Short mmCIF file of C-alpha atoms in Angstrom, two decimals:
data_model
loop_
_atom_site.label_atom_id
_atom_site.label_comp_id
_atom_site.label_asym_id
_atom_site.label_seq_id
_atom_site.Cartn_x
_atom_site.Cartn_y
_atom_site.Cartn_z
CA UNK A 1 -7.42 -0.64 -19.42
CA UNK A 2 -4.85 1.93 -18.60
CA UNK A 3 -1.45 1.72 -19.76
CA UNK A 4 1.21 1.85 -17.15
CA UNK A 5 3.49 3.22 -19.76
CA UNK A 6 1.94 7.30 -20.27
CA UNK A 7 2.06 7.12 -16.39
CA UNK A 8 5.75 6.47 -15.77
CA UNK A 9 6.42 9.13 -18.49
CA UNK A 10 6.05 11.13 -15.97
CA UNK A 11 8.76 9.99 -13.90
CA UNK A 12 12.16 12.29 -14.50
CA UNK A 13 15.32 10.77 -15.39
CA UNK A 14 18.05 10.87 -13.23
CA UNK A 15 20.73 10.57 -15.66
CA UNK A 16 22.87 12.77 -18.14
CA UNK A 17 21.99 12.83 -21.52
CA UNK A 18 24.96 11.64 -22.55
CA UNK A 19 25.18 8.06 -22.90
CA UNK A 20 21.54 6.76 -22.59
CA UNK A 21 20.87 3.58 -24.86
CA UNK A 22 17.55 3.03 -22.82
CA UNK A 23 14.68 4.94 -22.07
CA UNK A 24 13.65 5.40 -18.40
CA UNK A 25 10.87 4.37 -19.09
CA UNK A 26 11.68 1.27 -20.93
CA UNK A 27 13.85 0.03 -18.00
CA UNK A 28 11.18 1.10 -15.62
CA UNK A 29 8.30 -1.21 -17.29
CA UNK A 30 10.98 -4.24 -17.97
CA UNK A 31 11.22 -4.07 -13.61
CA UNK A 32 7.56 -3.67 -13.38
CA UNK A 33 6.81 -6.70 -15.88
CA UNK A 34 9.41 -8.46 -13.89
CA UNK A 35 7.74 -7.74 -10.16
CA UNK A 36 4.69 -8.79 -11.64
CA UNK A 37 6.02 -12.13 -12.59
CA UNK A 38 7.20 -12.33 -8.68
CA UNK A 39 11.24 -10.98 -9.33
CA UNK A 40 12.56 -10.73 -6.04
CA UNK A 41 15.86 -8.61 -6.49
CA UNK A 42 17.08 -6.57 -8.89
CA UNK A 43 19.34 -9.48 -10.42
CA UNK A 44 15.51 -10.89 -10.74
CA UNK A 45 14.69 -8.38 -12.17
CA UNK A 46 17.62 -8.52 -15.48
CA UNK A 47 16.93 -11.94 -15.26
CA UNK A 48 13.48 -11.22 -16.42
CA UNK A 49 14.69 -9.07 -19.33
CA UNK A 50 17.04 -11.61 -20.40
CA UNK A 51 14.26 -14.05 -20.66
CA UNK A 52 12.04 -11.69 -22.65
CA UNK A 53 12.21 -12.30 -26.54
CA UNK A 54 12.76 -9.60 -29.27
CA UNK A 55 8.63 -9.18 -29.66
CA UNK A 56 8.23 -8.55 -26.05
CA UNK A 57 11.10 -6.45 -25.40
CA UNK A 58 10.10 -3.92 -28.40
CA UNK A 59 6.73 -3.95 -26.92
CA UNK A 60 8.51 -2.18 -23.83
CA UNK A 61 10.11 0.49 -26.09
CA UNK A 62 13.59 -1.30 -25.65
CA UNK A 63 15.72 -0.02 -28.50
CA UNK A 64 17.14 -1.84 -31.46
CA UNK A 65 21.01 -1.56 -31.70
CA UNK A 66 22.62 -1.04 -35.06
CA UNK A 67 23.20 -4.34 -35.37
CA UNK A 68 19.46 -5.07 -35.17
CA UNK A 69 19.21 -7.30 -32.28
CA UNK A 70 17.50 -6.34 -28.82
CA UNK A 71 18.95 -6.75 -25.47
CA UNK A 72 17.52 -5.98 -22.32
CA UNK A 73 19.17 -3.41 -19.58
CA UNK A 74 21.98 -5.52 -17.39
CA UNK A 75 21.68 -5.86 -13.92
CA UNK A 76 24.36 -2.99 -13.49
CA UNK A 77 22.27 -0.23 -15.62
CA UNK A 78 19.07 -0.99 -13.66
CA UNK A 79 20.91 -0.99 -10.66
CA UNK A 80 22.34 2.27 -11.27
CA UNK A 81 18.87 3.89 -12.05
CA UNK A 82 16.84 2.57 -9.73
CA UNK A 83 19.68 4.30 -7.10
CA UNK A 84 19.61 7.05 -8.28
CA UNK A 85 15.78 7.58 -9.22
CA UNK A 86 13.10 10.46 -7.57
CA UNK A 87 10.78 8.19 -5.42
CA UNK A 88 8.48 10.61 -4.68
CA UNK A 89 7.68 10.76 -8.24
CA UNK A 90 7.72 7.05 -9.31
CA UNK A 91 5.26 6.51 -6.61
CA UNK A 92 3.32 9.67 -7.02
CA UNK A 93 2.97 7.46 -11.10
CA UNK A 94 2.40 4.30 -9.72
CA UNK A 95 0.27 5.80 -6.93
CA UNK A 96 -2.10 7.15 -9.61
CA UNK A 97 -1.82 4.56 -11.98
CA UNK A 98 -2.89 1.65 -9.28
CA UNK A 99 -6.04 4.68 -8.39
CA UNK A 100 -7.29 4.90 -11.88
CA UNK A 101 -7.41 0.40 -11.65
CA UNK A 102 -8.73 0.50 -8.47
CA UNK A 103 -11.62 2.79 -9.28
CA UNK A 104 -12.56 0.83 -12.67
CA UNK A 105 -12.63 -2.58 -10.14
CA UNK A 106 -15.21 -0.62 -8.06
CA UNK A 107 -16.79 2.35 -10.03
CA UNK A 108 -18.86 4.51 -7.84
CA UNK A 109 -18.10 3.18 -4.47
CA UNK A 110 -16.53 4.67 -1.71
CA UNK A 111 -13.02 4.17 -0.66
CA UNK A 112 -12.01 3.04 3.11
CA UNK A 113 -8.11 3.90 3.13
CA UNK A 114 -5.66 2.81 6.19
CA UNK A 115 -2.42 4.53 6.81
CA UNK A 116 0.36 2.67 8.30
CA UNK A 117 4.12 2.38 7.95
CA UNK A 118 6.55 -0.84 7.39
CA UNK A 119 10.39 -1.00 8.19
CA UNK A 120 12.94 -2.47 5.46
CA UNK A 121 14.24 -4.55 7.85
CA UNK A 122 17.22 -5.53 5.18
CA UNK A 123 17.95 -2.46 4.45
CA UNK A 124 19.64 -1.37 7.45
CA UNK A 125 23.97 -0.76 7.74
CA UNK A 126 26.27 -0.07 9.82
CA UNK A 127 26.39 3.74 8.57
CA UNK A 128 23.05 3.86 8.42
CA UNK A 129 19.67 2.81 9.82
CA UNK A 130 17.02 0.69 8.64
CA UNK A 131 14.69 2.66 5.89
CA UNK A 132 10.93 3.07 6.62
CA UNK A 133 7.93 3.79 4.84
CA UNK A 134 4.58 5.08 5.88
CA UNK A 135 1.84 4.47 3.06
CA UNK A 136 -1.72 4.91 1.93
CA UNK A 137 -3.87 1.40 1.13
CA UNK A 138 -7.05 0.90 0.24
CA UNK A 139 -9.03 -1.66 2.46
CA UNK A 140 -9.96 -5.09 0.80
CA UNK A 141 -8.27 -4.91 -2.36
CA UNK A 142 -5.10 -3.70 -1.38
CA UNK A 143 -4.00 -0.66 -3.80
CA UNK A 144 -1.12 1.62 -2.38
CA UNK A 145 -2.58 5.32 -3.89
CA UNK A 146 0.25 6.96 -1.74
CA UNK A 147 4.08 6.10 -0.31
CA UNK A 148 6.68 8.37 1.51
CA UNK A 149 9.72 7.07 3.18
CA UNK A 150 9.99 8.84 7.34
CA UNK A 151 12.95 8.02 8.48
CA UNK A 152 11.30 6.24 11.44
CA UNK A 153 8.42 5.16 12.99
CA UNK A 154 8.66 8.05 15.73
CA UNK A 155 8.56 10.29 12.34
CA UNK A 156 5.14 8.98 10.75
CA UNK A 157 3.23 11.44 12.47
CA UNK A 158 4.20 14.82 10.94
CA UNK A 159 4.49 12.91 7.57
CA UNK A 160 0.53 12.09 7.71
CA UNK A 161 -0.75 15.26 5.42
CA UNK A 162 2.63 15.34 3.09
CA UNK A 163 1.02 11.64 2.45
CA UNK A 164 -2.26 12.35 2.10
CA UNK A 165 -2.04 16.06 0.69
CA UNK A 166 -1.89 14.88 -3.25
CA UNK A 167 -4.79 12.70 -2.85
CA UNK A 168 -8.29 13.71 -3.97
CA UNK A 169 -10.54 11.95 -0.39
CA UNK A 170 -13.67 14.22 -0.69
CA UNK A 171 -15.98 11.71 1.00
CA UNK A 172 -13.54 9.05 1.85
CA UNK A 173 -13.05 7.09 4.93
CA UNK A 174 -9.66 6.89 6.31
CA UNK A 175 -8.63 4.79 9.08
CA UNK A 176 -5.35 4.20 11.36
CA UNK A 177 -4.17 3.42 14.63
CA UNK A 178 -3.18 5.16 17.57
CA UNK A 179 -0.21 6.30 16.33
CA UNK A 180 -1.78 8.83 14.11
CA UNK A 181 -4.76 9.58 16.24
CA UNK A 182 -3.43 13.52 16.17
CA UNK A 183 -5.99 16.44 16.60
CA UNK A 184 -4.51 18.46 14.20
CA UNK A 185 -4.05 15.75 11.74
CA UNK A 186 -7.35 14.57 11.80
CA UNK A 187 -8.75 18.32 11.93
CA UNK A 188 -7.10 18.64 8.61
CA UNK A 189 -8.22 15.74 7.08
CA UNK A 190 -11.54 16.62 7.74
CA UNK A 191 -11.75 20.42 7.28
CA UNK A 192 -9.05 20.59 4.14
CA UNK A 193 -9.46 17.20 2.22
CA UNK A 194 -13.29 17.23 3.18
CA UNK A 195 -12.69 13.68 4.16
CA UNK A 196 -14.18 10.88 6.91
CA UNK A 197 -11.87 9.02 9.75
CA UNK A 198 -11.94 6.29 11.88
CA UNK A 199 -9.39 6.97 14.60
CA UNK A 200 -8.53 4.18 17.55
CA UNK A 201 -8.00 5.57 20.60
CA UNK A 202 -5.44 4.23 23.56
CA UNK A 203 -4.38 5.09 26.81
CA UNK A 204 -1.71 7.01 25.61
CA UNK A 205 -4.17 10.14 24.59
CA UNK A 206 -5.74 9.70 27.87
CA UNK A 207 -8.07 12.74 28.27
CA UNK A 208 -10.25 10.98 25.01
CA UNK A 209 -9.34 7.85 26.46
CA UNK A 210 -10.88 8.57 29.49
CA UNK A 211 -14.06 10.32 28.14
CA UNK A 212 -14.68 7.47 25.79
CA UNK A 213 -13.94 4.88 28.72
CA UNK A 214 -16.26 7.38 31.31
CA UNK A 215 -19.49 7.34 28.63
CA UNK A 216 -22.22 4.30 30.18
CA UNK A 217 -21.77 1.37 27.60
CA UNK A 218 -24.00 -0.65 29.56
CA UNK A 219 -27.09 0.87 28.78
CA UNK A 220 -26.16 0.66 24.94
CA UNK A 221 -26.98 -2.43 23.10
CA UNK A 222 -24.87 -4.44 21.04
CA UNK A 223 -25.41 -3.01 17.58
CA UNK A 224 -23.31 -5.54 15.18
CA UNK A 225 -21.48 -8.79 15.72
CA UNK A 226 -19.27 -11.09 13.71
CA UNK A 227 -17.44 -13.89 14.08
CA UNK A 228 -15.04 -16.16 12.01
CA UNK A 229 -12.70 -19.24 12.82
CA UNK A 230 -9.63 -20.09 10.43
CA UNK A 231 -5.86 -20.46 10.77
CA UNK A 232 -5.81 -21.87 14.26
CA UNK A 233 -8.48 -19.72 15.82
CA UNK A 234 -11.47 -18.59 16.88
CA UNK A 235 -12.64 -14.90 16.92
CA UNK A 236 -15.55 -13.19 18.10
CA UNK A 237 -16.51 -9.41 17.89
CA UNK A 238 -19.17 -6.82 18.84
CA UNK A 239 -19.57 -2.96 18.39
CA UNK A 240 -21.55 -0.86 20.36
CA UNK A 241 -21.92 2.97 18.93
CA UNK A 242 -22.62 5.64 20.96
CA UNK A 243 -23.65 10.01 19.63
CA UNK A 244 -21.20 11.91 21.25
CA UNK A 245 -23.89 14.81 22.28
CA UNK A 246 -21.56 18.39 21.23
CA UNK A 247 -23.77 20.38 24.15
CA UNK A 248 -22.29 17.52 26.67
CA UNK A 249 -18.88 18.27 26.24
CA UNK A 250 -18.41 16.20 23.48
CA UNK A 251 -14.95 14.60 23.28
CA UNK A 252 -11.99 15.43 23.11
CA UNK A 253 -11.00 14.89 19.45
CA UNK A 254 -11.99 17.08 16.27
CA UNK A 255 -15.20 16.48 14.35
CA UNK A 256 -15.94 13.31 16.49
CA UNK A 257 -19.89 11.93 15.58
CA UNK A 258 -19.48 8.77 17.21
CA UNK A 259 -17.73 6.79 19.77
CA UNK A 260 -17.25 3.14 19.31
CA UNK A 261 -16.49 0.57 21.34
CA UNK A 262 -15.19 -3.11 19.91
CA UNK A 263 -15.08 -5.83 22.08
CA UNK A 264 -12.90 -9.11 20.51
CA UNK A 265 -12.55 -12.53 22.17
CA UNK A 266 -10.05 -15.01 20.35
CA UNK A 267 -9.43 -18.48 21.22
CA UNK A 268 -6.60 -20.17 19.92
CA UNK A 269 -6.09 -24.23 19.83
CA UNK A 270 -3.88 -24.81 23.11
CA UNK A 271 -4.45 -21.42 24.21
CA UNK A 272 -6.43 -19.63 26.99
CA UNK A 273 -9.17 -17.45 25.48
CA UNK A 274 -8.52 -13.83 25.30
CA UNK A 275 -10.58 -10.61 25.24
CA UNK A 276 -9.63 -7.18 24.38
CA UNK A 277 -11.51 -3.99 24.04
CA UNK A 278 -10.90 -0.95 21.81
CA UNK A 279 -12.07 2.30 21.76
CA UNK A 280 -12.50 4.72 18.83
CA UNK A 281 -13.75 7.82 17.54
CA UNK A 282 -14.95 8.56 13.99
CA UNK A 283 -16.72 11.41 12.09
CA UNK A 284 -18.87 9.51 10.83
CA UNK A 285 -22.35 9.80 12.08
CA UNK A 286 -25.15 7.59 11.48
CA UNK A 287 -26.91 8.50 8.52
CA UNK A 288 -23.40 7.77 6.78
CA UNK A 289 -22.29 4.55 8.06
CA UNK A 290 -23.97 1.66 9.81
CA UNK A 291 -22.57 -0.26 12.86
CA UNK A 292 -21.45 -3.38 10.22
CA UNK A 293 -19.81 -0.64 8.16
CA UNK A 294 -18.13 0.72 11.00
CA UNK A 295 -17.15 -2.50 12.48
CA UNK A 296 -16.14 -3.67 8.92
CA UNK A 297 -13.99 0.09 8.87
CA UNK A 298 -11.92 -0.83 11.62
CA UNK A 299 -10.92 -4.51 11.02
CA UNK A 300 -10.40 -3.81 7.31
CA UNK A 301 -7.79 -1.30 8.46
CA UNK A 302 -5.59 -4.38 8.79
CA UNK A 303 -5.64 -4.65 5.09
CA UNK A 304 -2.36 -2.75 5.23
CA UNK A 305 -0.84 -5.44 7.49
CA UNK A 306 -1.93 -8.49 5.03
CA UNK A 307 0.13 -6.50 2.34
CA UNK A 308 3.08 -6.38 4.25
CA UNK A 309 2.86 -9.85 5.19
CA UNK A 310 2.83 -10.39 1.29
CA UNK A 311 5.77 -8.26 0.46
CA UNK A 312 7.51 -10.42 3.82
CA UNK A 313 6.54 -14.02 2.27
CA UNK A 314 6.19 -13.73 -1.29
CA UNK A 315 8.47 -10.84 -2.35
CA UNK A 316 10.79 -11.93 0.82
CA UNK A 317 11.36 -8.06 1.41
CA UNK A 318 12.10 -8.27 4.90
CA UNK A 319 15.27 -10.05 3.99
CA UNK A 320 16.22 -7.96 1.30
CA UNK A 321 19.86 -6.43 1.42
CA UNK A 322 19.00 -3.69 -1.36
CA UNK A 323 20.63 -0.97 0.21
CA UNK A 324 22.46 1.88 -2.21
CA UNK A 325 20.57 5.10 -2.61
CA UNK A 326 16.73 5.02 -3.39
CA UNK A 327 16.78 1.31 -4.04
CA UNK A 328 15.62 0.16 -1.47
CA UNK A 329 12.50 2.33 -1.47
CA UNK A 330 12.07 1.57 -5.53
CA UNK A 331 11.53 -2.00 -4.53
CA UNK A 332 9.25 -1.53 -2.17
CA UNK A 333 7.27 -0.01 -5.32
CA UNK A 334 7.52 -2.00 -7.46
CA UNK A 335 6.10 -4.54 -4.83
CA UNK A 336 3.09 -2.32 -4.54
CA UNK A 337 2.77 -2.62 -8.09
CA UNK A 338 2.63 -5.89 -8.48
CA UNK A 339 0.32 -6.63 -5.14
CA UNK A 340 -2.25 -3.85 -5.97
CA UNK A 341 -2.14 -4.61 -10.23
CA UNK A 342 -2.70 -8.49 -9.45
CA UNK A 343 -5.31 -8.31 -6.60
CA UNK A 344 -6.95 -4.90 -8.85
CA UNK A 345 -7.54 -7.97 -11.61
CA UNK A 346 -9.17 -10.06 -8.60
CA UNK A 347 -6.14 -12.67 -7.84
CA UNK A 348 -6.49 -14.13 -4.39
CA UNK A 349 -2.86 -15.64 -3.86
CA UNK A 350 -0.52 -13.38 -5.28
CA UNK A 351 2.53 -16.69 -5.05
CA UNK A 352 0.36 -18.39 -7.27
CA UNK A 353 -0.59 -16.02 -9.50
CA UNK A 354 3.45 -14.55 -9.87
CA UNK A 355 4.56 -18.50 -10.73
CA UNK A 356 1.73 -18.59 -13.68
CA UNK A 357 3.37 -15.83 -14.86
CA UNK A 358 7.04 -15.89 -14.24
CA UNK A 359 7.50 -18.80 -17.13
CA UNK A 360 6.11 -16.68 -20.29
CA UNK A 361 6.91 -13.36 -19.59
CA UNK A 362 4.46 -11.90 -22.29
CA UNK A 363 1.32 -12.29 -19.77
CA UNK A 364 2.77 -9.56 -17.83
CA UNK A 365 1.69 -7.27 -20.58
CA UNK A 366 -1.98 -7.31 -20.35
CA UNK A 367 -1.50 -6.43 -16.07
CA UNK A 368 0.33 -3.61 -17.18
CA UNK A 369 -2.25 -2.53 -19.67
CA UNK A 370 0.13 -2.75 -21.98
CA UNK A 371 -1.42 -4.18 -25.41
CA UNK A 372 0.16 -2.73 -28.60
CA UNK A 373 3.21 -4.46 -30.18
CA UNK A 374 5.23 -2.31 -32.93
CA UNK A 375 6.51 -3.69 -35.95
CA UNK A 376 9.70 -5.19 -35.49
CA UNK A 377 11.23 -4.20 -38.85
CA UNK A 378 10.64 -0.79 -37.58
CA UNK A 379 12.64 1.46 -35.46
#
């Protein structure tokens, strides 16, 4: 099991050496033991320490004072960090450290990733705007491998290959909405990080729109179909695929194979029943992926979404006031942590699983890969 600790070794440390009674590190695994128990806030967070006994906290490379007893860091020196800390590079650690977990869960087997981006609602102040992030996940167990704060929505676009650039995707599938449906995005994805896509296309790129609207569906047969009921609701869906022929005139859209058309009907209790069809593009062709796997490819993308709804309800981010500096964005990390470590070790309500924990703070440990305890009677 790795050990989150070698990874966040890696992260620099913001403040002068003059002064330090904690490690960065040390600080930085007391806030990821604590996230993993389900802390909240960063007074969570010191409250977490505070809880942890000698054993544990010298497990987490917390000095010993002169006086031989162990504290943890207050709430006002990991505030003061965690302002002041490089977030590229703590996530660029955890990032990696979640990959290496991920890929032990599922050795050998392809990764479907979805990019998206998620406002800090709380964040937001009078002198300044609300912070958002656009991020990397891996479909079904959610993993964040990448994170980069954009300003704003309107700004996720030109962050798409800073995001992606430090990430090895030679074969990989990656997947997102019609936001980031951009030619020369996806040309780069494909030509530099030698990598697969799964792009949805809307009205709002309307030559490819129209092309993939224009090609005769009805003479295609339905090629997949799935259907599931569950919180309310009844869904229904169907994917025809069609081979965009290159000496046709292809499509408009770099490295397209196939075109795909999704048609969903949902019936809700009360509720008139609804249908909605989608188009996409993907280069995928079909010696690589079958109709399930590309109908499985686009409604996994919402993987991202389930995360954010458990950073919303469990973590209660989107009423977080964590403003000052990088804070807001370390949170948000730390979050990621905790989601992708816990559902990495195959928990299926993160609530639950952070209240098992959150009484004896030692079985955060073992998520973190963290297994050795020094001698106490040492230094």
């Amino acid at each position: 099991m790795s050990d989150l600790r070698f990874f966040l070794e890696a992260v620099p440390d913001p403040r002068s050496r003059r002064g330090r009674w904690y490690s960065l590190t040390s600080i930085l695994l007391v806030c990821a033991a604590a996230a993993v128990s389900g802390a909240r806030t960063i007074d969570e967070l010191a409250e977490w320490g505070a809880r942890a006994d000698a054993e544990l906290l010298a497990t987490l490379g917390v000095r010993r004072h002169l006086l031989r007893w162990r504290h943890a860091p207050s709430r006002s020196a990991i505030g003061r960090v965690l302002e002041r800390l490089d977030t590229d590079a703590l996530d660029a650690a955890v990032g990696a450290w979640l990959a290496h977990r991920h890929t032990a869960a599922a050795p050998g087997r392809r990764r479907v990733i979805a990019v998206d981006g998620k406002a800090l609602r709380g964040s937001a102040r009078l002198d300044q705007p609300r912070r958002h992030l656009l991020s990397a996940v891996t479909h079904g167990c959610p993993v964040t491998l990448a994170q980069a704060e954009v300003g704003s929505k309107t700004n996720e676009t030109r962050h798409f290959q800073p995001l992606l650039a430090p990430l090895a995707l030679d074969g990989d599938v990656v997947t997102f909405d019609a936001l980031h449906s951009v030619k020369a995005n996806v040309a780069w994805l494909v030509e530099s990080k030698k990598a697969h896509y799964v792009a949805v296309i809307k009205p709002n790129q309307p030559t490819a729109w129209a092309q993939l609207d224009g090609l005769d569906w009805h003479a295609a047969a339905i090629q997949h179909t799935a259907s599931n009921k569950g919180h309310g609701r009844r869904e229904s869906r169907s994917i025809k695929a069609l081979a965009i022929a290159d000496n046709l005139g292809g499509i408009a859209f770099p490295h397209a194979k196939l075109a795909l058309r999704v048609h969903r009907r949902r019936k809700e209790t009360g509720r008139k029943e609804t249908r909605e069809t989608v188009y996409a593009v993907t280069s995928l062709d079909v010696h690589l992926a079958t109709p399930a796997e590309l109908a499985s490819h686009l409604r996994g993308h919402w993987t991202v979404e389930a995360q954010h709804h458990i950073r919303d309800r469990t973590f209660t981010e989107d009423v977080s006031t964590v403003h000052a500096g990088n804070a807001p964005r370390v949170m948000a990390t730390l979050r990621n942590l905790a989601i992708g470590a816990l559902k990495a070790l195959g928990a299926t309500n993160i609530a639950k699983a952070t209240r098992a924990i959150r009484d004896q703070p030692e079985r955060a440990l073992p998520i973190l890969g963290i297994t050795h305890k020094p001698d106490l009677n040492g230094t």
